[in-house]
Amino acid sequence: MKPSSNIWIRRQQCPCGDWKCYMRSEGDDQPSVSPHPAKKERTLSLPTTEAVFTPYVGQIFKSDDEAFEYYSNFARKNGFSIRKARSTESQNLGVYRRDFVCYRSGFNQPRKKANVEHPRDRKSVRCGCDAKLYLTKEIVNSATQWYVSQFSNIHNHELLEDDEVRLLPAYRKIQEADQERILLLSKAGFPVNRIVKLLEIEKGLQPGQLPFIEKDVRNFVRTCKKTVQENDALLNNKRESDAMELLEACKHMTEKDADFVYVYTTDENEKVENIAWSYGHSARAFPAFGDVVTFDTSYRSITYGLLLGIWFGMDNHGKAIFLGCVLLQEESANSYSWALQTFVRFMRGRRPQTILTDLDSGLRDAIARELTNTKHVISIWHVQSKLSSWFSTTLGSQYTEFKAELDTLCHSESMDEFELKWNRVIAQFGLVADKHIALLFSYRALWPLSLIRGYFVARAMTAEYSKSVDIFVKEILTSQTCLPVFFEQVGVASRSVNQAAENLQYMHMKTCMPIEEHAQSILTPYAFKVLQHEMVLSLQYAMTEMANGSYLVRHYKKLDRECFVIWTPEDELIRCSCKEFEHSGILCRHSIRVLVAKNFFQLPEKYFPLRWRLESSLVPVDDHNVPRSSYDCVQAFHSLAASLLTESLTSKERFNYVNRELSSLFDRVRDMPAADDSAANMAPNNESESFQC
């Protein structure tokens, strides 16, 4: 073994606190994020839906490796395995012939018996089978290719069934991520049989369905026993040197970016313990988009023993933006407290209104301690991703019904109703004593959707946003082998998500209501699309006026819950019992229904939050796809010119500066190439080239 590459794994320790309890989140195709592109296993079987045809003489392959993989897949489908026999080479062509044969080809030569009292008499599997595939290399039009010169599929032994052939040594491979997991569990004192069972549970496999057997694990652990100690020493040196290189990279970044900030702590041996960093563009984005922050702590490095935490915000186009990054040695409340304190410092003393996290008792305690005025929400996606691991085996065929009941619980109208239904559901499915049920109940104020409707989350709990966060994390956890390279990956990815201009698409009108046209000119296409959807649905609702200025709004046909809307005309204040505006910053269909009935042709300004407006974009908004009239352009220029004149006349210095800059601007515009006719319909863009504090 050599020192491992930097492999990141999704945290598998269950938040229930039981160190023996590991879990696998739904949707994880791989247990780890590989540090480099996945290596092809030449003996992997093809999917059952893909046909594997019998090789034939004259068949062409681009390389001998491709031929070996093809023949190996054919062999596995037909109940045997293959091995490489002899190869022939010359000075001109190099290796020009490859022989692949059945694993039972040939005969074992008799060996000298060891001078022991009871030597083992092992029987050979080789029986002189003549199944084979011979390759020959040729050059055609200056291109190298390999063709099958001989092929035989005649065996003198029985072929194996599907459930037997996978146990042949050629197909029993322990992948790199599984090797790391096995070594970690072995160091923790797990016996080999327990390691195998844990791997089966984590991968959701039935007993005996791993691509390797207990004997392979035992041999692997035994082979690595001495090397592990040497490897640990090498890894320790690698960790220390890479940590120092990471610090040097941070120092170098401060020279290039004066707004870049980083903080680190050291242990009693003066070695780097925790480190966090952020960029100037992140701090500048926080005032507009730091109201809701997602703190993702899904991954840790098993090479460096570090937990990765990334802070994200959501911009006005519904995309995740990078705010900061931290690497922690421990998953403790104290470590999380240091991380949160550091994040607040990075954001110049500002704190988020709401923070979304995964289930973690240490993180929950740290947030309660450090962010006392911040609402803490557990994303429902984190809860749902764990349900299968927790309950599918326990409940069996009842799991689907249980999941549906839990979804209904999420929409309870009050805590009392939630607790009443909760007790009924867990009793129905016999989960009263289940530790994971107790865990979810202890977090009951943080994750049920109906109980956090009053918290502002800016649509950070949607599937689209969760996907954008996951894409960012996986992007920076690939193709890196050390901490300094990882640091570079974070920098590149953060700039790409924070500075990428949104490709604005003109949203066509659907209702022809004046409030729709007004909203289109103010909101980003993302926010307008959401509001437009509510406008369309509002047409399907009936309104009944109640006492005290309230209205009962219900769907004309569906039997969903009606909502109460309170309208205060003096303040143009409208509130709905669904709390959609408080939750997302987008006015709900019920409120829109009432405002339309009150003959509103424009929504009140207070219902266009700054975070959803076009003017809040981190980059200049390219609005060439948003048609506006020439009259709008003239009005905008007149307004800007009038304001500029007023400000410039306050002093001679201001007037001279404005006159000089306008003259220079006029010369530059006059020298620009003539634009097409569409330029006449473009609105002026008076935003600066970069987001400034």
PDB file of N, CA, C and O in Angstrom, residues 215-237:
ATOM      1  N   LYS A 215     -13.268 -14.060   3.204  1.00  0.00           N
ATOM      2  CA  LYS A 215     -11.876 -14.474   3.066  1.00  0.00           C
ATOM      3  C   LYS A 215     -11.036 -13.373   2.426  1.00  0.00           C
ATOM      4  O   LYS A 215      -9.891 -13.140   2.830  1.00  0.00           O
ATOM      5  N   ASP A 216     -11.600 -12.688   1.433  1.00  0.00           N
ATOM      6  CA  ASP A 216     -10.868 -11.602   0.776  1.00  0.00           C
ATOM      7  C   ASP A 216     -10.592 -10.469   1.753  1.00  0.00           C
ATOM      8  O   ASP A 216      -9.503  -9.884   1.748  1.00  0.00           O
ATOM      9  N   VAL A 217     -11.568 -10.156   2.583  1.00  0.00           N
ATOM     10  CA  VAL A 217     -11.391  -9.098   3.573  1.00  0.00           C
ATOM     11  C   VAL A 217     -10.315  -9.498   4.576  1.00  0.00           C
ATOM     12  O   VAL A 217      -9.441  -8.700   4.940  1.00  0.00           O
ATOM     13  N   ARG A 218     -10.368 -10.746   5.005  1.00  0.00           N
ATOM     14  CA  ARG A 218      -9.387 -11.223   5.981  1.00  0.00           C
ATOM     15  C   ARG A 218      -7.972 -11.164   5.391  1.00  0.00           C
ATOM     16  O   ARG A 218      -7.025 -10.720   6.058  1.00  0.00           O
ATOM     17  N   ASN A 219      -7.836 -11.613   4.141  1.00  0.00           N
ATOM     18  CA  ASN A 219      -6.522 -11.572   3.497  1.00  0.00           C
ATOM     19  C   ASN A 219      -6.040 -10.134   3.311  1.00  0.00           C
ATOM     20  O   ASN A 219      -4.859  -9.833   3.491  1.00  0.00           O
ATOM     21  N   PHE A 220      -6.947  -9.254   2.948  1.00  0.00           N
ATOM     22  CA  PHE A 220      -6.588  -7.858   2.750  1.00  0.00           C
ATOM     23  C   PHE A 220      -6.102  -7.222   4.057  1.00  0.00           C
ATOM     24  O   PHE A 220      -5.073  -6.542   4.089  1.00  0.00           O
ATOM     25  N   VAL A 221      -6.826  -7.464   5.151  1.00  0.00           N
ATOM     26  CA  VAL A 221      -6.442  -6.898   6.450  1.00  0.00           C
ATOM     27  C   VAL A 221      -5.107  -7.472   6.897  1.00  0.00           C
ATOM     28  O   VAL A 221      -4.230  -6.748   7.391  1.00  0.00           O
ATOM     29  N   ARG A 222      -4.921  -8.788   6.690  1.00  0.00           N
ATOM     30  CA  ARG A 222      -3.677  -9.425   7.101  1.00  0.00           C
ATOM     31  C   ARG A 222      -2.498  -8.882   6.296  1.00  0.00           C
ATOM     32  O   ARG A 222      -1.421  -8.601   6.840  1.00  0.00           O
ATOM     33  N   THR A 223      -2.709  -8.714   4.986  1.00  0.00           N
ATOM     34  CA  THR A 223      -1.634  -8.200   4.135  1.00  0.00           C
ATOM     35  C   THR A 223      -1.255  -6.772   4.517  1.00  0.00           C
ATOM     36  O   THR A 223      -0.079  -6.385   4.466  1.00  0.00           O
ATOM     37  N   CYS A 224      -2.245  -6.002   4.914  1.00  0.00           N
ATOM     38  CA  CYS A 224      -2.009  -4.585   5.211  1.00  0.00           C
ATOM     39  C   CYS A 224      -1.554  -4.336   6.648  1.00  0.00           C
ATOM     40  O   CYS A 224      -1.206  -3.203   6.987  1.00  0.00           O
ATOM     41  N   LYS A 225      -1.572  -5.363   7.487  1.00  0.00           N
ATOM     42  CA  LYS A 225      -1.340  -5.150   8.917  1.00  0.00           C
ATOM     43  C   LYS A 225      -0.038  -4.417   9.198  1.00  0.00           C
ATOM     44  O   LYS A 225       0.004  -3.443   9.941  1.00  0.00           O
ATOM     45  N   LYS A 226       1.059  -4.878   8.589  1.00  0.00           N
ATOM     46  CA  LYS A 226       2.340  -4.211   8.808  1.00  0.00           C
ATOM     47  C   LYS A 226       2.404  -2.888   8.056  1.00  0.00           C
ATOM     48  O   LYS A 226       2.917  -1.888   8.557  1.00  0.00           O
ATOM     49  N   THR A 227       1.872  -2.908   6.851  1.00  0.00           N
ATOM     50  CA  THR A 227       1.974  -1.724   6.016  1.00  0.00           C
ATOM     51  C   THR A 227       1.169  -0.563   6.578  1.00  0.00           C
ATOM     52  O   THR A 227       1.504   0.598   6.351  1.00  0.00           O
ATOM     53  N   VAL A 228       0.085  -0.874   7.300  1.00  0.00           N
ATOM     54  CA  VAL A 228      -0.770   0.176   7.841  1.00  0.00           C
ATOM     55  C   VAL A 228       0.016   1.096   8.760  1.00  0.00           C
ATOM     56  O   VAL A 228      -0.128   2.322   8.723  1.00  0.00           O
ATOM     57  N   GLN A 229       0.872   0.514   9.602  1.00  0.00           N
ATOM     58  CA  GLN A 229       1.657   1.327  10.529  1.00  0.00           C
ATOM     59  C   GLN A 229       2.600   2.253   9.752  1.00  0.00           C
ATOM     60  O   GLN A 229       2.718   3.444  10.059  1.00  0.00           O
ATOM     61  N   GLU A 230       3.263   1.695   8.748  1.00  0.00           N
ATOM     62  CA  GLU A 230       4.139   2.532   7.929  1.00  0.00           C
ATOM     63  C   GLU A 230       3.324   3.585   7.177  1.00  0.00           C
ATOM     64  O   GLU A 230       3.731   4.742   7.063  1.00  0.00           O
ATOM     65  N   ASN A 231       2.154   3.160   6.688  1.00  0.00           N
ATOM     66  CA  ASN A 231       1.311   4.079   5.941  1.00  0.00           C
ATOM     67  C   ASN A 231       0.821   5.219   6.824  1.00  0.00           C
ATOM     68  O   ASN A 231       0.718   6.361   6.389  1.00  0.00           O
ATOM     69  N   ASP A 232       0.483   4.907   8.085  1.00  0.00           N
ATOM     70  CA  ASP A 232       0.030   5.940   9.010  1.00  0.00           C
ATOM     71  C   ASP A 232       1.103   6.995   9.216  1.00  0.00           C
ATOM     72  O   ASP A 232       0.817   8.197   9.276  1.00  0.00           O
ATOM     73  N   ALA A 233       2.361   6.530   9.339  1.00  0.00           N
ATOM     74  CA  ALA A 233       3.454   7.493   9.519  1.00  0.00           C
ATOM     75  C   ALA A 233       3.585   8.385   8.288  1.00  0.00           C
ATOM     76  O   ALA A 233       3.771   9.603   8.393  1.00  0.00           O
ATOM     77  N   LEU A 234       3.464   7.774   7.089  1.00  0.00           N
ATOM     78  CA  LEU A 234       3.543   8.562   5.869  1.00  0.00           C
ATOM     79  C   LEU A 234       2.366   9.524   5.748  1.00  0.00           C
ATOM     80  O   LEU A 234       2.520  10.674   5.330  1.00  0.00           O
ATOM     81  N   LEU A 235       1.190   9.036   6.155  1.00  0.00           N
ATOM     82  CA  LEU A 235       0.013   9.889   6.093  1.00  0.00           C
ATOM     83  C   LEU A 235       0.124  11.062   7.058  1.00  0.00           C
ATOM     84  O   LEU A 235      -0.301  12.178   6.756  1.00  0.00           O
ATOM     85  N   ASN A 236       0.665  10.813   8.238  1.00  0.00           N
ATOM     86  CA  ASN A 236       0.842  11.901   9.203  1.00  0.00           C
ATOM     87  C   ASN A 236       1.756  12.982   8.634  1.00  0.00           C
ATOM     88  O   ASN A 236       1.490  14.181   8.776  1.00  0.00           O
ATOM     89  N   ASN A 237       2.839  12.548   7.995  1.00  0.00           N
ATOM     90  CA  ASN A 237       3.732  13.520   7.360  1.00  0.00           C
ATOM     91  C   ASN A 237       3.016  14.268   6.235  1.00  0.00           C
ATOM     92  O   ASN A 237       3.190  15.479   6.063  1.00  0.00           O
TER      93      ASN A 237
END
